[in-house]
Amino acid sequence: MNNKTLVMIPGPTPVASSIRTEMGREIQAFGDPRFVKDYKEVIDDLGQLFGCDGKTFVIAGSGTCGMEMAIANSTKKGDDVLVISHGFFGDRFIELCTRKGLNVDVLQSEWGKTVELNLIEAKLKEKNYAAITVTHVDTSTGVAADVAEIGEIMKKFPDTLYIVDGVCSTAAHYENLSEMNIDILLTGTQKAFGVPPGLFMLWANQKTLKRREGLGTIPEYYVDFDKWIPIMDDPLKYFATPAVNLVWALKESVAIIKAEGLKARAERHHKHARAVQKALEALGFSILAEESCRAITLSNAIYPEGIDDAVFRKTLLDEGIVVAGGLGAYAGKLFRLGHMGNIETNDLVAALSTIERALAKAGKLKAHGIGVGTYLAEIAK
Ligand code: PMP
């Protein structure tokens, strides 16, 4: 019998009990002074935590809505944009920008690798791009981009806004707008924040706000900065109904993050990720992302010969662990294990021991304890 399912996909991630409690609170009117105070506090805290000198937005919608908001408020039809893509979610910007009528240039890496920095710099010299988009961690490949290094390059291109999709990185990989020269950062609640899906957060610095001013009235409505800035400044005002309980849940998540510290949180993720990746390799999987660019939020584990993806993941599910399948050309060839947010050692031990049992069932396990043992030895170092 299995009465507990541990969701170990790369988002939504397990939700800590104190965050769940906030989700279950009795509703308040969004104009209730207590909620207004809570909403304002979370907006201000997030702005400070991620080094934003402009505006921070906390709005109902998923990460994709954040991507749309970033493009809508930084570009106009006919502008040139550069998309750096390390997989499926990097590519998402191509359609989004094309639909807006932007001229899109793309630098794509082979899945598992990053686009070389000198290629990015050379491309930026070709045109006066309005913006460049970089997906910090592409969830389809488990590749982490060189966000800080690209930020250094961006100093040479002051007219180009640097947009970072942090949906699968923010609050795990270290990020800071002013330190990394990022102009817009966007993310969602359901991954490293460990909050249920439903909110996106977007940080826009002063440079971006100036660009927005120059655009005048934009065609987009729900994601227009001008509609939301008055609300983010004073949440007593109304534009569209806030997701009250999610805001509380996020506030609790931010309290957890502040207590841990962003850098310590990144270190914790790093330690667990590298240990999990070693454990998976010891079990016969190979990690799609090259070692030099591996994310710390998830692992994309390519099956050894002779494993059927559907059967393997069904076995895990029957034993109480949910992982995600591969995307694109890697569908059926790998599974994706999330290890971000407020997950604990016990969650990863449970996931690895279940992976071992599924391997045993497929006749592919050398000995019980190899994965769990490797992981535990690594995190004890
Ligand atoms: N970007 C990245 C890197 C993602 O992983 C995802 C979702 N997995 C998105 C964007 C889209 O976010 P959402 O599904 O919340 O719209």
Tab-separated table of C-alpha atoms and ligand atoms in Angstrom:
chain	number	residue	atom	x	y	z
A	1	MET	CA	0.000	0.000	0.000
A	2	ASN	CA	1.247	3.461	-0.744
A	3	ASN	CA	-0.424	6.380	0.956
A	4	LYS	CA	2.163	9.082	0.292
A	5	THR	CA	3.328	10.439	-3.028
A	6	LEU	CA	6.473	12.530	-3.092
A	7	VAL	CA	6.481	14.912	-6.040
A	8	MET	CA	10.094	15.048	-7.235
A	9	ILE	CA	9.471	16.601	-10.647
A	10	PRO	CA	11.246	19.895	-11.446
A	11	GLY	CA	8.249	21.871	-10.232
A	12	PRO	CA	5.900	21.988	-8.566
A	13	THR	CA	8.173	20.921	-5.719
A	14	PRO	CA	7.216	19.654	-2.246
A	15	VAL	CA	5.570	22.359	-0.132
A	16	ALA	CA	6.787	22.774	3.461
A	17	SER	CA	4.090	22.464	6.112
A	18	SER	CA	4.358	26.098	7.258
A	19	ILE	CA	3.743	27.177	3.642
A	20	ARG	CA	0.795	24.788	3.327
A	21	THR	CA	-0.682	26.330	6.446
A	22	GLU	CA	-0.647	29.743	4.770
A	23	MET	CA	-2.453	28.268	1.753
A	24	GLY	CA	-5.194	26.982	4.050
A	25	ARG	CA	-5.817	30.190	5.957
A	26	GLU	CA	-9.250	31.735	6.007
A	27	ILE	CA	-9.546	34.214	3.159
A	28	GLN	CA	-9.340	37.963	3.686
A	29	ALA	CA	-10.620	40.699	1.416
A	30	PHE	CA	-7.771	41.912	-0.785
A	31	GLY	CA	-8.413	45.396	0.566
A	32	ASP	CA	-8.082	44.197	4.164
A	33	PRO	CA	-5.301	46.281	5.731
A	34	ARG	CA	-3.712	43.111	7.129
A	35	PHE	CA	-3.426	41.576	3.649
A	36	VAL	CA	-2.300	44.857	2.075
A	37	LYS	CA	0.530	44.991	4.618
A	38	ASP	CA	1.515	41.368	3.940
A	39	TYR	CA	1.491	41.883	0.153
A	40	LYS	CA	3.608	45.032	0.401
A	41	GLU	CA	6.064	43.311	2.703
A	42	VAL	CA	6.630	40.406	0.343
A	43	ILE	CA	7.107	42.729	-2.658
A	44	ASP	CA	9.641	44.872	-0.773
A	45	ASP	CA	11.497	41.861	0.655
A	46	LEU	CA	11.832	40.275	-2.777
A	47	GLY	CA	13.108	43.523	-4.281
A	48	GLN	CA	15.778	43.799	-1.611
A	49	LEU	CA	16.770	40.124	-1.655
A	50	PHE	CA	17.493	40.120	-5.379
A	51	GLY	CA	19.184	43.531	-5.606
A	52	CYS	CA	16.528	45.347	-7.643
A	53	ASP	CA	16.750	49.158	-7.800
A	54	GLY	CA	13.514	49.420	-9.814
A	55	LYS	CA	10.183	47.640	-9.355
A	56	THR	CA	9.289	44.147	-8.170
A	57	PHE	CA	6.061	42.544	-9.370
A	58	VAL	CA	4.198	39.672	-7.666
A	59	ILE	CA	1.233	38.725	-9.836
A	60	ALA	CA	-1.128	35.790	-10.435
A	61	GLY	CA	0.000	33.781	-13.443
A	62	SER	CA	2.623	31.163	-14.234
A	63	GLY	CA	6.213	31.640	-15.325
A	64	THR	CA	5.223	32.000	-18.969
A	65	CYS	CA	3.179	35.066	-18.029
A	66	GLY	CA	6.383	36.495	-16.554
A	67	MET	CA	8.222	35.805	-19.813
A	68	GLU	CA	5.475	37.649	-21.671
A	69	MET	CA	5.603	40.575	-19.252
A	70	ALA	CA	9.364	40.866	-19.712
A	71	ILE	CA	9.132	41.062	-23.500
A	72	ALA	CA	5.983	43.222	-23.543
A	73	ASN	CA	7.560	45.972	-21.447
A	74	SER	CA	11.022	46.051	-22.959
A	75	THR	CA	10.469	45.822	-26.714
A	76	LYS	CA	8.269	47.122	-29.495
A	77	LYS	CA	7.279	45.583	-32.812
A	78	GLY	CA	10.185	45.563	-35.262
A	79	ASP	CA	12.911	45.518	-32.584
A	80	ASP	CA	15.801	43.085	-32.822
A	81	VAL	CA	16.165	40.593	-29.988
A	82	LEU	CA	18.718	37.887	-29.314
A	83	VAL	CA	17.559	34.608	-27.785
A	84	ILE	CA	20.176	32.385	-26.147
A	85	SER	CA	18.698	28.913	-25.912
A	86	HIS	CA	19.894	25.822	-24.105
A	87	GLY	CA	16.703	23.851	-24.672
A	88	PHE	CA	12.916	23.815	-24.797
A	89	PHE	CA	12.297	26.785	-22.489
A	90	GLY	CA	14.939	28.941	-24.115
A	91	ASP	CA	13.203	28.226	-27.413
A	92	ARG	CA	9.883	29.370	-25.919
A	93	PHE	CA	11.127	32.962	-26.205
A	94	ILE	CA	11.452	32.520	-29.971
A	95	GLU	CA	7.715	32.049	-30.520
A	96	LEU	CA	6.820	34.610	-27.887
A	97	CYS	CA	9.024	37.257	-29.517
A	98	THR	CA	8.056	36.307	-33.070
A	99	ARG	CA	4.352	36.695	-32.232
A	100	LYS	CA	5.059	40.196	-30.955
A	101	GLY	CA	6.564	41.047	-34.310
A	102	LEU	CA	10.165	41.191	-33.155
A	103	ASN	CA	13.098	40.187	-35.343
A	104	VAL	CA	14.543	37.232	-33.516
A	105	ASP	CA	18.121	36.045	-33.775
A	106	VAL	CA	18.861	32.795	-31.971
A	107	LEU	CA	21.985	31.184	-30.599
A	108	GLN	CA	21.163	27.592	-29.724
A	109	SER	CA	23.448	25.088	-28.055
A	110	GLU	CA	23.421	21.367	-28.538
A	111	TRP	CA	21.283	19.933	-25.676
A	112	GLY	CA	23.512	19.410	-22.653
A	113	LYS	CA	25.914	22.222	-23.512
A	114	THR	CA	25.962	26.023	-23.302
A	115	VAL	CA	26.424	28.579	-26.040
A	116	GLU	CA	30.005	29.820	-25.858
A	117	LEU	CA	30.449	33.274	-24.366
A	118	ASN	CA	32.578	34.575	-27.243
A	119	LEU	CA	29.785	33.661	-29.684
A	120	ILE	CA	27.305	35.661	-27.607
A	121	GLU	CA	29.609	38.676	-27.508
A	122	ALA	CA	30.282	38.480	-31.249
A	123	LYS	CA	26.539	38.300	-31.985
A	124	LEU	CA	25.800	41.280	-29.751
A	125	LYS	CA	28.254	43.331	-31.800
A	126	GLU	CA	26.346	42.635	-35.018
A	127	LYS	CA	23.212	44.664	-34.228
A	128	ASN	CA	21.801	47.054	-31.706
A	129	TYR	CA	19.602	44.492	-29.956
A	130	ALA	CA	16.750	45.809	-27.822
A	131	ALA	CA	17.059	42.805	-25.539
A	132	ILE	CA	18.769	39.482	-25.014
A	133	THR	CA	17.030	36.564	-23.280
A	134	VAL	CA	18.847	33.905	-21.295
A	135	THR	CA	17.207	31.001	-19.494
A	136	HIS	CA	19.274	30.507	-16.351
A	137	VAL	CA	18.403	26.819	-16.009
A	138	ASP	CA	16.703	25.160	-18.930
A	139	THR	CA	14.512	22.521	-17.321
A	140	SER	CA	14.493	20.403	-20.464
A	141	THR	CA	18.265	19.900	-20.400
A	142	GLY	CA	19.341	20.640	-16.824
A	143	VAL	CA	21.885	23.075	-18.230
A	144	ALA	CA	22.760	26.191	-16.227
A	145	ALA	CA	23.760	29.244	-18.259
A	146	ASP	CA	26.708	31.483	-17.334
A	147	VAL	CA	24.402	34.238	-16.138
A	148	ALA	CA	27.047	36.221	-14.228
A	149	GLU	CA	29.594	35.969	-17.054
A	150	ILE	CA	27.017	37.056	-19.630
A	151	GLY	CA	26.226	39.966	-17.288
A	152	GLU	CA	29.865	41.023	-17.504
A	153	ILE	CA	29.644	40.999	-21.313
A	154	MET	CA	26.407	43.011	-21.151
A	155	LYS	CA	28.304	45.932	-19.582
A	156	LYS	CA	29.690	46.570	-23.076
A	157	PHE	CA	26.167	46.786	-24.553
A	158	PRO	CA	24.308	49.368	-22.475
A	159	ASP	CA	21.444	49.727	-24.979
A	160	THR	CA	20.516	46.052	-24.770
A	161	LEU	CA	18.331	44.886	-21.879
A	162	TYR	CA	19.460	41.651	-20.245
A	163	ILE	CA	16.424	39.439	-19.525
A	164	VAL	CA	16.935	36.328	-17.397
A	165	ASP	CA	14.343	33.563	-17.051
A	166	GLY	CA	14.862	32.298	-13.530
A	167	VAL	CA	11.836	29.994	-13.416
A	168	CYS	CA	14.042	26.965	-12.686
A	169	SER	CA	16.841	28.785	-10.866
A	170	THR	CA	15.736	31.735	-8.725
A	171	ALA	CA	16.064	31.050	-4.971
A	172	ALA	CA	18.438	28.140	-5.667
A	173	HIS	CA	21.196	29.301	-8.040
A	174	TYR	CA	22.472	32.612	-6.675
A	175	GLU	CA	21.082	35.602	-8.566
A	176	ASN	CA	21.254	39.342	-7.967
A	177	LEU	CA	20.195	41.978	-10.494
A	178	SER	CA	22.648	44.726	-9.623
A	179	GLU	CA	25.615	42.394	-8.991
A	180	MET	CA	25.054	40.498	-12.233
A	181	ASN	CA	23.995	43.393	-14.415
A	182	ILE	CA	20.584	41.765	-15.013
A	183	ASP	CA	17.862	44.177	-16.150
A	184	ILE	CA	14.833	41.881	-15.856
A	185	LEU	CA	14.585	38.683	-13.837
A	186	LEU	CA	11.428	36.571	-13.796
A	187	THR	CA	10.402	33.417	-12.019
A	188	GLY	CA	7.454	31.398	-10.699
A	189	THR	CA	6.472	30.204	-7.240
A	190	GLN	CA	6.399	26.463	-7.937
A	191	LYS	CA	10.065	25.571	-8.128
A	192	ALA	CA	12.862	26.737	-5.828
A	193	PHE	CA	10.459	28.857	-3.757
A	194	GLY	CA	8.591	25.680	-2.830
A	195	VAL	CA	5.182	27.354	-3.102
A	196	PRO	CA	2.272	25.881	-5.098
A	197	PRO	CA	2.023	27.085	-8.725
A	198	GLY	CA	0.095	30.244	-9.475
A	199	LEU	CA	2.210	33.361	-8.980
A	200	PHE	CA	5.030	34.801	-10.999
A	201	MET	CA	7.537	37.336	-9.809
A	202	LEU	CA	9.367	39.816	-12.001
A	203	TRP	CA	12.093	42.278	-11.125
A	204	ALA	CA	12.711	45.246	-13.439
A	205	ASN	CA	15.569	47.661	-12.775
A	206	GLN	CA	15.606	51.423	-13.360
A	207	LYS	CA	17.087	51.012	-16.821
A	208	THR	CA	14.151	48.795	-17.793
A	209	LEU	CA	11.631	51.253	-16.349
A	210	LYS	CA	13.159	53.984	-18.487
A	211	ARG	CA	12.811	51.763	-21.564
A	212	ARG	CA	9.172	51.111	-20.621
A	213	GLU	CA	8.501	54.853	-20.382
A	214	GLY	CA	9.818	55.311	-23.898
A	215	LEU	CA	7.426	52.683	-25.289
A	216	GLY	CA	4.256	54.668	-24.504
A	217	THR	CA	1.050	52.616	-24.605
A	218	ILE	CA	1.783	48.944	-25.279
A	219	PRO	CA	-0.658	46.445	-26.868
A	220	GLU	CA	-0.600	44.042	-23.904
A	221	TYR	CA	-3.043	44.655	-21.067
A	222	TYR	CA	-2.704	42.199	-18.145
A	223	VAL	CA	1.103	42.285	-18.173
A	224	ASP	CA	1.556	46.040	-18.664
A	225	PHE	CA	3.936	47.504	-16.047
A	226	ASP	CA	1.852	50.684	-16.038
A	227	LYS	CA	-1.207	48.774	-14.830
A	228	TRP	CA	0.688	47.083	-12.003
A	229	ILE	CA	3.198	49.637	-10.732
A	230	PRO	CA	0.535	51.574	-8.762
A	231	ILE	CA	-0.578	48.287	-7.153
A	232	MET	CA	2.965	47.133	-6.343
A	233	ASP	CA	3.595	50.554	-4.750
A	234	ASP	CA	0.344	50.437	-2.803
A	235	PRO	CA	-1.507	47.090	-2.795
A	236	LEU	CA	-4.606	48.772	-1.421
A	237	LYS	CA	-5.255	49.842	-5.000
A	238	TYR	CA	-6.948	47.475	-7.454
A	239	PHE	CA	-6.129	46.386	-10.971
A	240	ALA	CA	-6.819	42.635	-10.975
A	241	THR	CA	-7.613	40.376	-8.031
A	242	PRO	CA	-4.499	39.156	-6.220
A	243	ALA	CA	-4.143	35.471	-5.319
A	244	VAL	CA	-4.428	36.165	-1.600
A	245	ASN	CA	-3.443	32.782	-0.145
A	246	LEU	CA	-0.583	32.345	-2.607
A	247	VAL	CA	0.793	35.705	-1.557
A	248	TRP	CA	0.763	34.512	2.053
A	249	ALA	CA	2.404	31.258	1.038
A	250	LEU	CA	5.094	33.189	-0.826
A	251	LYS	CA	5.591	35.438	2.177
A	252	GLU	CA	6.287	32.369	4.305
A	253	SER	CA	8.658	31.010	1.656
A	254	VAL	CA	10.517	34.333	1.609
A	255	ALA	CA	10.794	34.207	5.413
A	256	ILE	CA	12.367	30.726	5.103
A	257	ILE	CA	14.744	31.989	2.385
A	258	LYS	CA	15.747	35.035	4.422
A	259	ALA	CA	16.443	32.871	7.463
A	260	GLU	CA	18.596	30.514	5.397
A	261	GLY	CA	20.268	33.248	3.303
A	262	LEU	CA	20.388	33.192	-0.488
A	263	LYS	CA	24.052	32.219	-0.653
A	264	ALA	CA	23.705	29.449	1.938
A	265	ARG	CA	20.645	28.233	0.063
A	266	ALA	CA	22.660	28.065	-3.149
A	267	GLU	CA	25.394	26.137	-1.343
A	268	ARG	CA	22.871	23.677	0.077
A	269	HIS	CA	21.431	23.109	-3.397
A	270	HIS	CA	24.909	22.684	-4.815
A	271	LYS	CA	25.892	20.075	-2.258
A	272	HIS	CA	22.739	17.993	-2.675
A	273	ALA	CA	22.755	18.298	-6.463
A	274	ARG	CA	26.315	17.128	-6.872
A	275	ALA	CA	25.693	14.222	-4.458
A	276	VAL	CA	22.508	13.171	-6.278
A	277	GLN	CA	24.261	13.412	-9.644
A	278	LYS	CA	27.129	11.219	-8.412
A	279	ALA	CA	24.612	8.731	-7.027
A	280	LEU	CA	22.747	8.565	-10.326
A	281	GLU	CA	26.001	8.011	-12.186
A	282	ALA	CA	26.967	5.259	-9.729
A	283	LEU	CA	23.648	3.601	-10.571
A	284	GLY	CA	24.455	3.573	-14.283
A	285	PHE	CA	22.650	6.726	-15.470
A	286	SER	CA	24.469	9.506	-17.266
A	287	ILE	CA	23.629	13.166	-16.736
A	288	LEU	CA	22.612	15.026	-19.885
A	289	ALA	CA	24.246	18.335	-18.929
A	290	GLU	CA	28.021	18.467	-19.164
A	291	GLU	CA	29.741	18.689	-15.818
A	292	SER	CA	30.831	22.298	-16.395
A	293	CYS	CA	27.252	23.555	-16.786
A	294	ARG	CA	25.110	21.323	-14.586
A	295	ALA	CA	22.136	22.859	-12.836
A	296	ILE	CA	21.766	22.468	-9.089
A	297	THR	CA	17.986	22.427	-9.227
A	298	LEU	CA	17.380	19.232	-11.188
A	299	SER	CA	19.127	16.283	-12.797
A	300	ASN	CA	18.267	14.909	-16.194
A	301	ALA	CA	19.314	11.272	-15.994
A	302	ILE	CA	19.737	9.314	-19.219
A	303	TYR	CA	18.753	5.657	-18.820
A	304	PRO	CA	21.269	2.870	-19.153
A	305	GLU	CA	20.594	0.467	-22.063
A	306	GLY	CA	17.499	-1.657	-21.757
A	307	ILE	CA	15.296	0.478	-19.501
A	308	ASP	CA	11.788	1.298	-20.647
A	309	ASP	CA	10.954	4.865	-19.594
A	310	ALA	CA	7.199	4.333	-19.176
A	311	VAL	CA	7.651	1.151	-17.122
A	312	PHE	CA	10.418	2.706	-15.016
A	313	ARG	CA	8.473	5.840	-14.158
A	314	LYS	CA	5.305	3.804	-13.499
A	315	THR	CA	7.274	1.675	-11.009
A	316	LEU	CA	8.467	4.842	-9.267
A	317	LEU	CA	4.930	6.178	-9.191
A	318	ASP	CA	3.571	2.930	-7.737
A	319	GLU	CA	6.198	3.225	-5.027
A	320	GLY	CA	5.292	6.833	-4.257
A	321	ILE	CA	7.811	8.940	-6.175
A	322	VAL	CA	6.854	11.094	-9.149
A	323	VAL	CA	9.574	12.152	-11.570
A	324	ALA	CA	9.210	13.846	-14.961
A	325	GLY	CA	9.918	12.420	-18.405
A	326	GLY	CA	12.274	13.801	-21.011
A	327	LEU	CA	11.319	16.507	-23.501
A	328	GLY	CA	11.947	16.809	-27.224
A	329	ALA	CA	14.478	14.345	-28.620
A	330	TYR	CA	15.035	13.024	-25.085
A	331	ALA	CA	11.447	11.891	-24.545
A	332	GLY	CA	11.665	8.239	-23.481
A	333	LYS	CA	15.434	8.466	-23.022
A	334	LEU	CA	15.745	10.170	-19.665
A	335	PHE	CA	13.859	11.121	-16.539
A	336	ARG	CA	14.070	14.440	-14.747
A	337	LEU	CA	14.483	14.553	-10.990
A	338	GLY	CA	13.881	17.863	-9.231
A	339	HIS	CA	15.919	18.616	-6.123
A	340	MET	CA	15.146	22.222	-5.371
A	341	GLY	CA	13.327	24.365	-2.854
A	342	ASN	CA	12.538	23.129	0.601
A	343	ILE	CA	13.376	19.486	0.037
A	344	GLU	CA	15.326	17.525	2.603
A	345	THR	CA	17.918	14.773	2.740
A	346	ASN	CA	15.187	12.276	3.600
A	347	ASP	CA	13.283	13.167	0.418
A	348	LEU	CA	16.365	12.486	-1.690
A	349	VAL	CA	17.165	9.254	0.148
A	350	ALA	CA	13.591	8.131	-0.484
A	351	ALA	CA	13.815	9.098	-4.161
A	352	LEU	CA	17.167	7.340	-4.670
A	353	SER	CA	16.111	4.183	-2.852
A	354	THR	CA	12.971	4.035	-4.979
A	355	ILE	CA	15.063	4.520	-8.116
A	356	GLU	CA	17.190	1.584	-6.942
A	357	ARG	CA	14.091	-0.598	-6.515
A	358	ALA	CA	12.871	0.338	-9.988
A	359	LEU	CA	16.285	-0.562	-11.410
A	360	ALA	CA	16.211	-3.882	-9.545
A	361	LYS	CA	12.801	-4.627	-11.006
A	362	ALA	CA	14.231	-3.975	-14.469
A	363	GLY	CA	17.151	-6.305	-13.671
A	364	LYS	CA	19.642	-3.447	-13.861
A	365	LEU	CA	20.773	-2.999	-10.254
A	366	LYS	CA	24.218	-4.258	-9.280
A	367	ALA	CA	23.601	-4.078	-5.523
A	368	HIS	CA	21.148	-2.353	-3.210
A	369	GLY	CA	22.423	0.797	-1.553
A	370	ILE	CA	24.811	1.976	-4.276
A	371	GLY	CA	22.869	5.148	-5.034
A	372	VAL	CA	21.801	5.954	-1.491
A	373	GLY	CA	25.280	5.145	-0.182
A	374	THR	CA	27.007	7.380	-2.719
A	375	TYR	CA	24.629	10.243	-1.967
A	376	LEU	CA	25.009	9.954	1.815
A	377	ALA	CA	28.804	9.681	1.623
A	378	GLU	CA	28.950	12.787	-0.606
A	379	ILE	CA	26.789	14.995	1.582
A	380	ALA	CA	28.735	13.900	4.674
A	381	LYS	CA	31.966	15.340	3.172
B	1	PMP	N1	11.019	28.715	-18.065
B	1	PMP	C1	11.546	27.624	-17.493
B	1	PMP	C2	13.027	27.520	-17.351
B	1	PMP	C3	10.699	26.606	-17.037
B	1	PMP	O1	11.214	25.524	-16.483
B	1	PMP	C4	9.319	26.753	-17.181
B	1	PMP	C5	8.364	25.690	-16.693
B	1	PMP	N2	8.856	24.458	-16.479
B	1	PMP	C6	8.838	27.913	-17.764
B	1	PMP	C7	9.710	28.868	-18.197
B	1	PMP	C8	7.374	28.124	-17.951
B	1	PMP	O2	6.813	28.305	-16.695
B	1	PMP	P1	5.286	27.947	-16.403
B	1	PMP	O3	5.100	26.512	-16.708
B	1	PMP	O4	5.167	28.238	-14.926
B	1	PMP	O5	4.480	28.833	-17.246
